[in-house]
mmCIF file of C-alpha atoms in Angstrom:
data_model
loop_
_atom_site.group_PDB
_atom_site.id
_atom_site.type_symbol
_atom_site.label_atom_id
_atom_site.label_comp_id
_atom_site.label_asym_id
_atom_site.label_seq_id
_atom_site.Cartn_x
_atom_site.Cartn_y
_atom_site.Cartn_z
ATOM 1 C CA UNK L 4 0.353 12.012 12.581
ATOM 2 C CA UNK L 5 -2.920 12.288 14.425
ATOM 3 C CA UNK L 6 -5.707 12.466 11.881
ATOM 4 C CA UNK L 7 -7.903 14.260 14.399
ATOM 5 C CA UNK L 8 -5.617 17.292 14.191
ATOM 6 C CA UNK L 9 -6.348 17.836 10.520
ATOM 7 C CA UNK L 10 -9.349 20.035 9.977
ATOM 8 C CA UNK L 11 -12.384 19.040 7.974
ATOM 9 C CA UNK L 12 -11.639 21.909 5.588
ATOM 10 C CA UNK L 13 -8.226 20.481 4.683
ATOM 11 C CA UNK L 14 -9.665 16.986 4.265
ATOM 12 C CA UNK L 15 -12.438 18.459 2.169
ATOM 13 C CA UNK L 16 -9.865 19.894 -0.265
ATOM 14 C CA UNK L 17 -7.861 16.660 -0.660
ATOM 15 C CA UNK L 18 -10.205 14.983 -3.179
ATOM 16 C CA UNK L 19 -10.057 18.124 -5.303
ATOM 17 C CA UNK L 20 -6.242 18.169 -5.254
ATOM 18 C CA UNK L 21 -6.344 14.484 -6.168
ATOM 19 C CA UNK L 22 -8.679 15.147 -9.087
ATOM 20 C CA UNK L 23 -6.615 18.035 -10.513
ATOM 21 C CA UNK L 24 -3.355 16.143 -10.096
ATOM 22 C CA UNK L 25 -4.956 13.194 -11.896
ATOM 23 C CA UNK L 26 -5.735 15.524 -14.810
ATOM 24 C CA UNK L 27 -2.134 16.822 -14.911
ATOM 25 C CA UNK L 28 -0.825 13.250 -14.751
ATOM 26 C CA UNK L 29 -3.122 12.216 -17.638
ATOM 27 C CA UNK L 30 -1.779 15.154 -19.645
ATOM 28 C CA UNK L 31 1.768 13.832 -19.117
ATOM 29 C CA UNK L 32 2.833 16.778 -16.950
ATOM 30 C CA UNK L 33 5.629 15.729 -14.585
ATOM 31 C CA UNK L 34 6.110 18.773 -12.369
ATOM 32 C CA UNK L 35 3.884 21.584 -11.195
ATOM 33 C CA UNK L 36 4.678 24.646 -9.104
ATOM 34 C CA UNK L 37 2.370 25.654 -6.257
ATOM 35 C CA UNK L 38 1.736 28.853 -8.288
ATOM 36 C CA UNK L 39 0.521 26.894 -11.313
ATOM 37 C CA UNK L 40 -1.524 24.529 -9.165
ATOM 38 C CA UNK L 41 -2.964 27.622 -7.490
ATOM 39 C CA UNK L 42 -4.025 29.108 -10.839
ATOM 40 C CA UNK L 43 -5.637 25.887 -12.064
ATOM 41 C CA UNK L 44 -7.451 25.201 -8.807
ATOM 42 C CA UNK L 45 -8.328 28.784 -7.897
ATOM 43 C CA UNK L 46 -6.902 28.339 -4.402
ATOM 44 C CA UNK L 47 -4.030 30.561 -3.174
ATOM 45 C CA UNK L 48 -0.499 29.129 -3.401
ATOM 46 C CA UNK L 49 -0.061 29.768 0.301
ATOM 47 C CA UNK L 50 -3.211 27.746 1.049
ATOM 48 C CA UNK L 51 -1.815 24.859 -0.997
ATOM 49 C CA UNK L 52 1.512 24.967 0.866
ATOM 50 C CA UNK L 53 -0.283 25.130 4.211
ATOM 51 C CA UNK L 54 -2.505 22.194 3.295
ATOM 52 C CA UNK L 55 0.415 20.080 2.122
ATOM 53 C CA UNK L 56 2.437 20.908 5.251
ATOM 54 C CA UNK L 57 -0.098 18.891 7.260
ATOM 55 C CA UNK L 58 1.265 15.852 5.469
ATOM 56 C CA UNK L 59 4.977 16.675 5.480
ATOM 57 C CA UNK L 60 5.022 19.103 2.540
ATOM 58 C CA UNK L 61 5.588 16.683 -0.373
ATOM 59 C CA UNK L 62 8.951 17.967 -1.588
ATOM 60 C CA UNK L 63 10.829 21.091 -2.550
ATOM 61 C CA UNK L 64 8.832 24.172 -3.395
ATOM 62 C CA UNK L 65 11.549 25.763 -5.510
ATOM 63 C CA UNK L 66 11.506 22.955 -8.022
ATOM 64 C CA UNK L 67 7.755 22.425 -7.889
ATOM 65 C CA UNK L 68 5.951 19.254 -6.948
ATOM 66 C CA UNK L 69 6.344 15.932 -8.745
ATOM 67 C CA UNK L 70 2.848 15.333 -10.125
ATOM 68 C CA UNK L 71 2.775 11.533 -10.049
ATOM 69 C CA UNK L 72 4.340 11.356 -6.578
ATOM 70 C CA UNK L 73 1.938 13.950 -5.186
ATOM 71 C CA UNK L 74 -1.047 12.240 -6.842
ATOM 72 C CA UNK L 75 -0.097 8.881 -5.350
ATOM 73 C CA UNK L 76 0.668 10.282 -1.898
ATOM 74 C CA UNK L 77 -2.653 12.130 -1.692
ATOM 75 C CA UNK L 78 -4.365 8.961 -2.916
ATOM 76 C CA UNK L 79 -2.748 7.050 -0.044
ATOM 77 C CA UNK L 80 -3.784 9.709 2.477
ATOM 78 C CA UNK L 81 -7.340 9.401 1.178
ATOM 79 C CA UNK L 82 -7.068 5.648 1.679
ATOM 80 C CA UNK L 83 -7.601 4.891 -2.003
ATOM 81 C CA UNK L 84 -4.869 2.237 -1.889
ATOM 82 C CA UNK L 85 -7.150 0.269 0.469
ATOM 83 C CA UNK L 86 -10.215 -1.577 -0.754
ATOM 84 C CA UNK L 87 -13.580 -0.604 0.691
ATOM 85 C CA UNK L 88 -16.454 -3.040 0.436
ATOM 86 C CA UNK L 89 -19.785 -1.358 0.161
ATOM 87 C CA UNK L 90 -23.465 -2.151 0.034
ATOM 88 C CA UNK L 91 -26.380 -0.039 -1.148
ATOM 89 C CA UNK L 92 -29.583 0.253 0.912
ATOM 90 C CA UNK L 93 -32.165 0.463 -0.753
ATOM 91 C CA UNK L 94 -32.697 -0.421 -4.443
ATOM 92 C CA UNK L 95 -34.926 2.487 -5.490
ATOM 93 C CA UNK L 96 -34.094 4.714 -8.460
ATOM 94 C CA UNK L 97 -31.136 6.384 -6.827
ATOM 95 C CA UNK L 98 -29.802 3.161 -5.265
ATOM 96 C CA UNK L 99 -29.977 1.357 -8.608
ATOM 97 C CA UNK L 100 -28.320 4.270 -10.411
ATOM 98 C CA UNK L 101 -25.468 4.406 -7.913
ATOM 99 C CA UNK L 102 -25.034 0.640 -8.252
ATOM 100 C CA UNK L 103 -24.812 0.866 -12.042
ATOM 101 C CA UNK L 104 -22.777 4.034 -11.932
ATOM 102 C CA UNK L 105 -19.976 2.501 -9.916
ATOM 103 C CA UNK L 106 -17.000 3.890 -11.727
ATOM 104 C CA UNK L 107 -15.965 4.222 -8.107
ATOM 105 C CA UNK L 108 -14.416 0.759 -8.387
ATOM 106 C CA UNK L 109 -11.208 2.102 -9.881
ATOM 107 C CA UNK L 110 -10.781 4.140 -6.696
ATOM 108 C CA UNK L 111 -11.055 1.052 -4.531
ATOM 109 C CA UNK L 112 -14.752 1.111 -3.653
ATOM 110 C CA UNK L 113 -16.103 -2.362 -4.410
ATOM 111 C CA UNK L 114 -19.856 -2.692 -4.839
ATOM 112 C CA UNK L 115 -20.742 -5.957 -3.084
ATOM 113 C CA UNK L 116 -24.459 -5.962 -2.393
ATOM 114 C CA UNK L 117 -27.770 -4.132 -2.708
ATOM 115 C CA UNK L 118 -30.756 -4.574 -0.404
ATOM 116 C CA UNK L 119 -34.409 -3.654 -0.401
ATOM 117 C CA UNK L 120 -37.503 -4.511 1.605
ATOM 118 C CA UNK L 121 -39.685 -4.715 -1.529
ATOM 119 C CA UNK L 122 -40.027 -8.403 -2.600
ATOM 120 C CA UNK L 123 -40.753 -7.288 -6.187
ATOM 121 C CA UNK L 124 -37.111 -6.202 -6.426
ATOM 122 C CA UNK L 125 -35.505 -9.355 -4.985
ATOM 123 C CA UNK L 126 -33.244 -10.962 -7.568
ATOM 124 C CA UNK L 127 -33.205 -7.962 -9.880
ATOM 125 C CA UNK L 128 -29.688 -7.664 -11.276
ATOM 126 C CA UNK L 129 -27.889 -4.337 -10.785
ATOM 127 C CA UNK L 130 -24.374 -4.265 -12.210
ATOM 128 C CA UNK L 131 -24.054 -8.096 -11.907
ATOM 129 C CA UNK L 132 -25.394 -8.149 -8.350
ATOM 130 C CA UNK L 133 -28.852 -9.399 -7.340
ATOM 131 C CA UNK L 134 -31.027 -7.335 -5.010
ATOM 132 C CA UNK L 135 -31.329 -9.143 -1.654
ATOM 133 C CA UNK L 136 -33.996 -8.913 1.072
ATOM 134 C CA UNK L 137 -33.248 -6.555 3.974
ATOM 135 C CA UNK L 138 -33.451 -9.498 6.404
ATOM 136 C CA UNK L 139 -30.142 -10.839 5.059
ATOM 137 C CA UNK L 140 -28.229 -7.625 5.605
ATOM 138 C CA UNK L 141 -26.703 -8.361 9.036
ATOM 139 C CA UNK L 142 -25.215 -11.703 8.041
ATOM 140 C CA UNK L 143 -24.047 -10.269 4.708
ATOM 141 C CA UNK L 144 -22.172 -7.387 6.361
ATOM 142 C CA UNK L 145 -20.261 -9.749 8.643
ATOM 143 C CA UNK L 146 -19.498 -12.402 6.012
ATOM 144 C CA UNK L 147 -18.277 -9.864 3.452
ATOM 145 C CA UNK L 148 -16.423 -7.385 5.671
ATOM 146 C CA UNK L 149 -18.633 -4.552 4.495
ATOM 147 C CA UNK L 150 -17.304 -1.281 5.867
ATOM 148 C CA UNK L 151 -19.371 1.304 3.963
ATOM 149 C CA UNK L 152 -23.124 1.518 3.355
ATOM 150 C CA UNK L 153 -24.664 3.803 0.775
ATOM 151 C CA UNK L 154 -27.971 4.975 2.227
ATOM 152 C CA UNK L 155 -30.683 5.813 -0.309
ATOM 153 C CA UNK L 156 -33.757 5.046 1.810
ATOM 154 C CA UNK L 157 -36.477 7.681 2.253
ATOM 155 C CA UNK L 158 -35.770 10.374 4.801
ATOM 156 C CA UNK L 159 -38.308 9.030 7.337
ATOM 157 C CA UNK L 160 -36.582 5.658 7.666
ATOM 158 C CA UNK L 161 -32.993 6.944 7.400
ATOM 159 C CA UNK L 162 -32.181 7.082 11.125
ATOM 160 C CA UNK L 163 -33.574 3.633 11.940
ATOM 161 C CA UNK L 164 -31.837 1.991 8.970
ATOM 162 C CA UNK L 165 -28.541 3.767 9.738
ATOM 163 C CA UNK L 166 -28.662 2.600 13.367
ATOM 164 C CA UNK L 167 -29.301 -0.973 12.225
ATOM 165 C CA UNK L 168 -26.356 -0.794 9.777
ATOM 166 C CA UNK L 169 -24.043 0.489 12.501
ATOM 167 C CA UNK L 170 -25.258 -2.224 14.888
ATOM 168 C CA UNK L 171 -24.397 -4.796 12.215
ATOM 169 C CA UNK L 172 -20.849 -3.463 11.863
ATOM 170 C CA UNK L 173 -20.759 -0.784 9.165
ATOM 171 C CA UNK L 174 -18.170 1.962 9.878
ATOM 172 C CA UNK L 175 -19.048 4.554 7.271
ATOM 173 C CA UNK L 176 -22.317 5.798 5.807
ATOM 174 C CA UNK L 177 -22.619 7.634 2.517
ATOM 175 C CA UNK L 178 -25.987 9.209 3.144
ATOM 176 C CA UNK L 179 -28.288 10.399 0.341
ATOM 177 C CA UNK L 180 -31.402 10.639 2.524
ATOM 178 C CA UNK L 181 -32.209 14.333 2.862
ATOM 179 C CA UNK L 182 -31.399 14.559 6.561
ATOM 180 C CA UNK L 183 -28.208 15.253 8.552
ATOM 181 C CA UNK L 184 -27.503 11.908 10.171
ATOM 182 C CA UNK L 185 -26.009 12.121 13.637
ATOM 183 C CA UNK L 186 -24.177 8.947 14.512
ATOM 184 C CA UNK L 187 -21.706 8.018 17.290
ATOM 185 C CA UNK L 188 -18.220 9.526 16.775
ATOM 186 C CA UNK L 189 -16.695 6.219 15.716
ATOM 187 C CA UNK L 190 -19.057 6.103 12.725
ATOM 188 C CA UNK L 191 -18.136 8.243 9.740
ATOM 189 C CA UNK L 192 -20.949 9.898 7.814
ATOM 190 C CA UNK L 193 -20.883 11.842 4.556
ATOM 191 C CA UNK L 194 -24.199 13.551 3.947
ATOM 192 C CA UNK L 195 -24.944 14.288 0.276
ATOM 193 C CA UNK L 196 -27.768 16.803 0.113
ATOM 194 C CA UNK L 197 -28.825 16.862 -3.522
ATOM 195 C CA UNK L 198 -31.748 19.181 -2.859
ATOM 196 C CA UNK L 199 -29.575 21.673 -0.913
ATOM 197 C CA UNK L 200 -27.341 21.891 -3.934
ATOM 198 C CA UNK L 201 -30.306 22.464 -6.251
ATOM 199 C CA UNK L 202 -31.665 25.175 -3.918
ATOM 200 C CA UNK L 203 -28.312 26.998 -3.990
ATOM 201 C CA UNK L 204 -28.487 26.898 -7.771
ATOM 202 C CA UNK L 205 -32.022 28.265 -7.629
ATOM 203 C CA UNK L 206 -30.875 31.143 -5.417
ATOM 204 C CA UNK L 207 -27.990 31.979 -7.731
ATOM 205 C CA UNK L 208 -30.099 31.813 -10.902
ATOM 206 C CA UNK L 209 -32.759 34.065 -9.338
ATOM 207 C CA UNK L 210 -30.230 36.596 -8.076
ATOM 208 C CA UNK L 211 -28.003 36.648 -11.113
ATOM 209 C CA UNK L 212 -27.975 39.846 -13.134
ATOM 210 C CA UNK L 213 -27.411 37.900 -16.326
ATOM 211 C CA UNK L 214 -24.349 40.078 -16.935
ATOM 212 C CA UNK L 215 -20.711 38.999 -17.015
ATOM 213 C CA UNK L 216 -18.195 40.878 -14.860
ATOM 214 C CA UNK U 23 -30.418 44.218 -1.546
ATOM 215 C CA UNK U 24 -27.522 43.324 -3.782
ATOM 216 C CA UNK U 25 -27.230 39.550 -3.899
ATOM 217 C CA UNK U 26 -23.556 39.852 -4.802
ATOM 218 C CA UNK U 27 -22.845 41.178 -1.304
ATOM 219 C CA UNK U 28 -23.990 37.974 0.343
ATOM 220 C CA UNK U 29 -21.200 35.477 0.681
ATOM 221 C CA UNK U 30 -21.323 31.978 -0.755
ATOM 222 C CA UNK U 31 -21.010 30.623 2.784
ATOM 223 C CA UNK U 32 -24.241 32.324 3.898
ATOM 224 C CA UNK U 33 -26.059 31.166 0.761
ATOM 225 C CA UNK U 34 -24.687 27.683 1.333
ATOM 226 C CA UNK U 35 -26.331 27.574 4.781
ATOM 227 C CA UNK U 36 -29.770 28.763 3.602
ATOM 228 C CA UNK U 37 -30.976 25.381 2.255
ATOM 229 C CA UNK U 38 -30.020 23.797 5.566
ATOM 230 C CA UNK U 39 -31.988 26.399 7.538
ATOM 231 C CA UNK U 40 -34.884 25.791 5.184
ATOM 232 C CA UNK U 41 -34.716 22.042 5.748
ATOM 233 C CA UNK U 42 -34.597 22.285 9.552
ATOM 234 C CA UNK U 43 -37.385 24.875 9.652
ATOM 235 C CA UNK U 44 -39.456 22.566 7.441
ATOM 236 C CA UNK U 45 -38.982 19.808 10.024
ATOM 237 C CA UNK U 46 -40.063 22.123 12.880
ATOM 238 C CA UNK U 47 -43.066 23.244 10.846
ATOM 239 C CA UNK U 48 -44.033 19.608 10.150
ATOM 240 C CA UNK U 49 -43.818 18.937 13.895
ATOM 241 C CA UNK U 50 -46.304 21.756 14.499
ATOM 242 C CA UNK U 51 -43.758 23.972 16.289
ATOM 243 C CA UNK U 52 -44.717 27.636 15.920
ATOM 244 C CA UNK U 53 -41.779 29.493 17.438
ATOM 245 C CA UNK U 54 -38.101 28.746 17.861
ATOM 246 C CA UNK U 55 -35.364 30.721 19.621
ATOM 247 C CA UNK U 56 -32.010 31.206 17.928
ATOM 248 C CA UNK U 57 -30.560 29.176 20.841
ATOM 249 C CA UNK U 58 -32.804 26.200 20.107
ATOM 250 C CA UNK U 59 -32.205 26.492 16.375
ATOM 251 C CA UNK U 60 -28.493 26.635 17.176
ATOM 252 C CA UNK U 61 -28.668 23.401 19.188
ATOM 253 C CA UNK U 62 -30.619 21.526 16.520
ATOM 254 C CA UNK U 63 -28.443 22.733 13.656
ATOM 255 C CA UNK U 64 -25.087 22.675 15.446
ATOM 256 C CA UNK U 65 -24.337 26.217 14.336
ATOM 257 C CA UNK U 66 -23.723 28.993 16.914
ATOM 258 C CA UNK U 67 -26.676 31.251 17.777
ATOM 259 C CA UNK U 68 -24.552 34.269 16.850
ATOM 260 C CA UNK U 69 -23.869 32.748 13.416
ATOM 261 C CA UNK U 70 -27.602 32.287 12.905
ATOM 262 C CA UNK U 71 -28.331 35.901 13.891
ATOM 263 C CA UNK U 72 -25.537 37.154 11.630
ATOM 264 C CA UNK U 73 -26.828 35.076 8.719
ATOM 265 C CA UNK U 74 -30.402 36.279 9.187
ATOM 266 C CA UNK U 75 -29.281 39.912 9.452
ATOM 267 C CA UNK U 76 -28.255 39.742 5.784
ATOM 268 C CA UNK U 77 -31.963 39.457 5.023
ATOM 269 C CA UNK U 78 -33.352 41.931 7.551
ATOM 270 C CA UNK U 79 -33.264 39.729 10.640
ATOM 271 C CA UNK U 80 -36.697 38.043 10.408
ATOM 272 C CA UNK U 81 -38.242 39.349 13.605
ATOM 273 C CA UNK U 82 -37.632 39.812 17.292
ATOM 274 C CA UNK U 83 -34.946 37.720 18.891
ATOM 275 C CA UNK U 84 -36.370 37.937 22.408
ATOM 276 C CA UNK U 85 -39.556 36.183 21.418
ATOM 277 C CA UNK U 86 -37.891 33.755 19.047
ATOM 278 C CA UNK U 87 -38.578 33.360 15.359
ATOM 279 C CA UNK U 88 -41.951 32.407 13.910
ATOM 280 C CA UNK U 89 -41.218 29.064 12.259
ATOM 281 C CA UNK U 90 -43.710 29.212 9.393
ATOM 282 C CA UNK U 91 -42.844 32.820 8.545
ATOM 283 C CA UNK U 92 -39.116 32.130 8.621
ATOM 284 C CA UNK U 93 -39.558 28.966 6.548
ATOM 285 C CA UNK U 94 -41.541 30.819 3.914
ATOM 286 C CA UNK U 95 -39.204 33.840 3.840
ATOM 287 C CA UNK U 96 -36.110 31.676 3.397
ATOM 288 C CA UNK U 97 -37.978 29.727 0.714
ATOM 289 C CA UNK U 98 -38.628 33.008 -1.118
ATOM 290 C CA UNK U 99 -34.992 34.075 -0.786
ATOM 291 C CA UNK U 100 -34.004 30.716 -2.281
ATOM 292 C CA UNK U 101 -36.410 31.425 -5.123
ATOM 293 C CA UNK U 102 -38.550 28.375 -4.350
ATOM 294 C CA UNK U 103 -41.721 30.417 -4.942
ATOM 295 C CA UNK U 104 -40.642 30.680 -8.593
ATOM 296 C CA UNK U 105 -40.907 27.784 -10.995
ATOM 297 C CA UNK U 106 -37.725 26.554 -12.657
ATOM 298 C CA UNK U 107 -37.995 24.489 -15.826
ATOM 299 C CA UNK U 108 -35.240 21.970 -16.167
ATOM 300 C CA UNK U 109 -33.909 19.417 -18.610
ATOM 301 C CA UNK U 110 -31.559 16.505 -18.026
ATOM 302 C CA UNK U 111 -28.631 15.837 -20.374
ATOM 303 C CA UNK U 112 -27.979 12.864 -20.834
ATOM 304 C CA UNK U 113 -30.196 9.832 -20.137
ATOM 305 C CA UNK U 114 -27.601 7.443 -18.699
ATOM 306 C CA UNK U 115 -28.075 5.729 -15.328
ATOM 307 C CA UNK U 116 -27.660 8.875 -13.281
ATOM 308 C CA UNK U 117 -29.725 11.039 -15.643
ATOM 309 C CA UNK U 118 -32.583 8.544 -15.611
ATOM 310 C CA UNK U 119 -32.417 8.218 -11.824
ATOM 311 C CA UNK U 120 -32.544 11.986 -11.347
ATOM 312 C CA UNK U 121 -35.479 12.157 -13.757
ATOM 313 C CA UNK U 122 -37.418 9.517 -11.817
ATOM 314 C CA UNK U 123 -36.291 10.859 -8.474
ATOM 315 C CA UNK U 124 -37.759 14.288 -9.063
ATOM 316 C CA UNK U 125 -39.331 14.924 -5.702
ATOM 317 C CA UNK U 126 -37.757 18.265 -6.510
ATOM 318 C CA UNK U 127 -41.065 19.230 -8.137
ATOM 319 C CA UNK U 128 -42.612 20.244 -4.833
ATOM 320 C CA UNK U 129 -39.796 22.798 -4.500
ATOM 321 C CA UNK U 130 -40.639 24.321 -7.862
ATOM 322 C CA UNK U 131 -38.204 22.488 -10.116
ATOM 323 C CA UNK U 132 -40.219 21.142 -13.031
ATOM 324 C CA UNK U 133 -38.706 18.293 -15.009
ATOM 325 C CA UNK U 134 -39.525 19.111 -18.649
ATOM 326 C CA UNK U 135 -37.224 17.102 -20.881
ATOM 327 C CA UNK U 136 -34.407 14.566 -21.085
ATOM 328 C CA UNK U 137 -31.943 14.262 -23.963
ATOM 329 C CA UNK U 138 -29.397 11.753 -25.173
ATOM 330 C CA UNK U 139 -27.307 11.171 -28.281
ATOM 331 C CA UNK U 140 -27.921 7.411 -28.189
ATOM 332 C CA UNK U 141 -30.802 6.531 -30.604
ATOM 333 C CA UNK U 142 -31.509 3.364 -28.602
ATOM 334 C CA UNK U 143 -32.824 5.594 -25.814
ATOM 335 C CA UNK U 144 -35.043 7.878 -27.937
ATOM 336 C CA UNK U 145 -38.650 7.562 -26.826
ATOM 337 C CA UNK U 146 -37.843 5.756 -23.590
ATOM 338 C CA UNK U 147 -40.204 7.105 -20.932
ATOM 339 C CA UNK U 148 -38.661 8.553 -17.768
ATOM 340 C CA UNK U 149 -41.214 9.882 -15.293
ATOM 341 C CA UNK U 150 -43.793 10.472 -18.069
ATOM 342 C CA UNK U 151 -41.284 12.164 -20.360
ATOM 343 C CA UNK U 152 -39.779 10.628 -23.496
ATOM 344 C CA UNK U 153 -36.033 10.794 -24.126
ATOM 345 C CA UNK U 154 -35.374 13.124 -27.084
ATOM 346 C CA UNK U 155 -32.406 13.317 -29.485
ATOM 347 C CA UNK U 156 -29.706 15.858 -28.641
ATOM 348 C CA UNK U 157 -30.342 17.629 -31.969
ATOM 349 C CA UNK U 158 -33.674 18.920 -30.647
ATOM 350 C CA UNK U 159 -32.227 20.509 -27.530
ATOM 351 C CA UNK U 160 -31.751 24.079 -28.786
ATOM 352 C CA UNK U 161 -35.309 24.492 -30.050
ATOM 353 C CA UNK U 162 -36.678 22.774 -26.942
ATOM 354 C CA UNK U 163 -34.850 25.146 -24.557
ATOM 355 C CA UNK U 164 -36.279 28.187 -26.316
ATOM 356 C CA UNK U 165 -39.842 26.868 -26.721
ATOM 357 C CA UNK U 166 -40.090 25.729 -23.109
ATOM 358 C CA UNK U 167 -38.250 28.523 -21.289
ATOM 359 C CA UNK U 168 -35.765 26.059 -19.839
ATOM 360 C CA UNK U 169 -33.546 27.843 -17.340
ATOM 361 C CA UNK U 170 -31.698 24.956 -15.659
ATOM 362 C CA UNK U 171 -29.897 21.971 -17.192
ATOM 363 C CA UNK U 172 -28.866 18.934 -15.165
ATOM 364 C CA UNK U 173 -25.596 17.734 -16.640
ATOM 365 C CA UNK U 174 -24.897 14.000 -16.326
ATOM 366 C CA UNK U 175 -22.711 13.509 -19.391
ATOM 367 C CA UNK U 176 -19.258 11.913 -19.063
ATOM 368 C CA UNK U 177 -16.496 14.162 -17.827
ATOM 369 C CA UNK U 178 -14.785 14.352 -21.223
ATOM 370 C CA UNK U 179 -17.790 15.904 -22.963
ATOM 371 C CA UNK U 180 -18.950 18.071 -20.049
ATOM 372 C CA UNK U 181 -17.347 21.358 -21.151
ATOM 373 C CA UNK U 182 -18.536 21.148 -24.777
ATOM 374 C CA UNK U 183 -22.090 20.202 -23.795
ATOM 375 C CA UNK U 184 -22.234 22.918 -21.110
ATOM 376 C CA UNK U 185 -21.088 25.554 -23.616
ATOM 377 C CA UNK U 186 -23.750 24.418 -26.082
ATOM 378 C CA UNK U 187 -26.434 24.607 -23.362
ATOM 379 C CA UNK U 188 -25.377 28.112 -22.413
ATOM 380 C CA UNK U 189 -25.343 29.154 -26.068
ATOM 381 C CA UNK U 190 -28.920 27.849 -26.363
ATOM 382 C CA UNK U 191 -30.048 29.946 -23.395
ATOM 383 C CA UNK U 192 -29.687 27.925 -20.192
ATOM 384 C CA UNK U 193 -28.833 30.111 -17.153
ATOM 385 C CA UNK U 194 -27.963 27.494 -14.550
ATOM 386 C CA UNK U 195 -26.164 24.164 -14.689
ATOM 387 C CA UNK U 196 -26.466 21.475 -12.048
ATOM 388 C CA UNK U 197 -23.307 19.592 -12.897
ATOM 389 C CA UNK U 198 -22.719 15.939 -11.995
ATOM 390 C CA UNK U 199 -19.795 15.415 -14.389
ATOM 391 C CA UNK U 200 -16.707 14.985 -12.224
ATOM 392 C CA UNK U 201 -15.082 18.247 -13.257
ATOM 393 C CA UNK U 202 -15.259 21.840 -11.964
ATOM 394 C CA UNK U 203 -17.065 23.631 -14.775
ATOM 395 C CA UNK U 204 -15.927 27.187 -15.366
ATOM 396 C CA UNK U 205 -18.573 29.207 -17.148
ATOM 397 C CA UNK U 206 -19.066 32.956 -17.761
ATOM 398 C CA UNK U 207 -20.140 34.881 -14.620
ATOM 399 C CA UNK U 208 -23.718 35.253 -15.814
ATOM 400 C CA UNK U 209 -24.098 31.447 -15.805
ATOM 401 C CA UNK U 210 -24.679 29.799 -12.442
ATOM 402 C CA UNK U 211 -23.072 26.415 -11.839
ATOM 403 C CA UNK U 212 -23.474 24.000 -8.948
ATOM 404 C CA UNK U 213 -20.896 21.236 -9.147
ATOM 405 C CA UNK U 214 -21.886 18.005 -7.383
ATOM 406 C CA UNK U 215 -18.793 15.877 -6.905
ATOM 407 C CA UNK U 216 -20.069 12.488 -5.826
ATOM 408 C CA UNK U 217 -16.627 10.917 -5.922
ATOM 409 C CA UNK U 218 -15.082 13.719 -3.811
ATOM 410 C CA UNK U 219 -17.667 13.003 -1.175
ATOM 411 C CA UNK U 220 -16.921 9.274 -1.276
ATOM 412 C CA UNK U 221 -13.167 9.975 -1.000
ATOM 413 C CA UNK U 222 -13.736 12.113 2.102
ATOM 414 C CA UNK U 223 -15.677 9.224 3.595
ATOM 415 C CA UNK U 224 -12.805 6.887 2.724
ATOM 416 C CA UNK U 225 -10.325 9.189 4.478
ATOM 417 C CA UNK U 226 -12.470 9.405 7.586
ATOM 418 C CA UNK U 227 -13.118 5.655 7.762
ATOM 419 C CA UNK U 228 -9.382 4.923 7.370
ATOM 420 C CA UNK U 229 -8.345 7.467 9.979
ATOM 421 C CA UNK U 230 -11.064 6.753 12.495
ATOM 422 C CA UNK U 231 -9.946 5.155 15.744
ATOM 423 C CA UNK U 232 -13.219 3.254 15.992
ATOM 424 C CA UNK U 233 -13.676 4.803 19.443
ATOM 425 C CA UNK U 234 -16.344 7.266 20.544
ATOM 426 C CA UNK U 235 -15.235 10.459 22.253
#
């Protein structure tokens, strides 16, 4: 299977399937039909079948899908059976919160280091890990096989810091700086635009009639 | 103009237009053609024209768009010329970080209160605002015309807390609990799934060839 053939839209839906299947699994449900999954997820049954066909279909439609099997297979496709070692750059409010918040560990994302250029923060402990100076970042990435960097630097320094991280060997950037990072193709970037999301909410609140349909 | 006629996809692109136009404005650029905007934003020029036509088109194509005018008009459509009063529930790591991180204020989102059920946090100051007990939330929403709540409670309590907030008069929920909240139509919800985004990054890192194209 060539991953490049699978569209971003399909990949974008996989975490959601994974999340809903996790809920079904936790409720002790063993099988689910594409119709039921469709109702829960508010995606058409035909969309679900199409999406799953990219990965071989995951079993007989007539009898429904095995929840645990499907959950585990989608987890493997998402790479959650691999460990990712990540660092956070920098240790401002958002960086510290993401460091503390790491319930991502159960999904295989291991928080290994946090860096800042502000000496006042050096040694501060975030979730058992001391903040290190930025100067140590290159050596740290190589010694600890860091593959993902969480970028929480201000927007103006985002490009320069991202380029440095890539130069030092990082392969994926989870970007919270409010800018669309454009990196070489071999580098994977997920841009999280918190303010875009808040602006959409603003639009919807302003244009809502306040009436249910 | 009936807002309901405008698709979620168009609305979803507005904050991005706003962001890029803000950059052009900050660079002192006065006019931009849809072609140039298309190149910068990596959206087709015809998509841009189609999107803008939902709002009357914003001026003559041949001469390009006036950057400042377009920036301000899109800001108005997004409702950024209105003030929104928001509270954060609860005051865990993410809630505190969002409270401190509020550079959202310049876009009209005013951080007014933060609530938690943990007495150890009562009175703790986050960005000049003291954490209040959950019991005070209903009165606070009414007295302060709170229209948006930022939800950072654990997933298991998200639905119950959201329903309480809506009952007390909140009209929009910016939801960080890792669950798709389903609320009545009159209530606007923006779900931010941080872990979905991280899983997409995991998929892309695992399936990347490490080669540029």
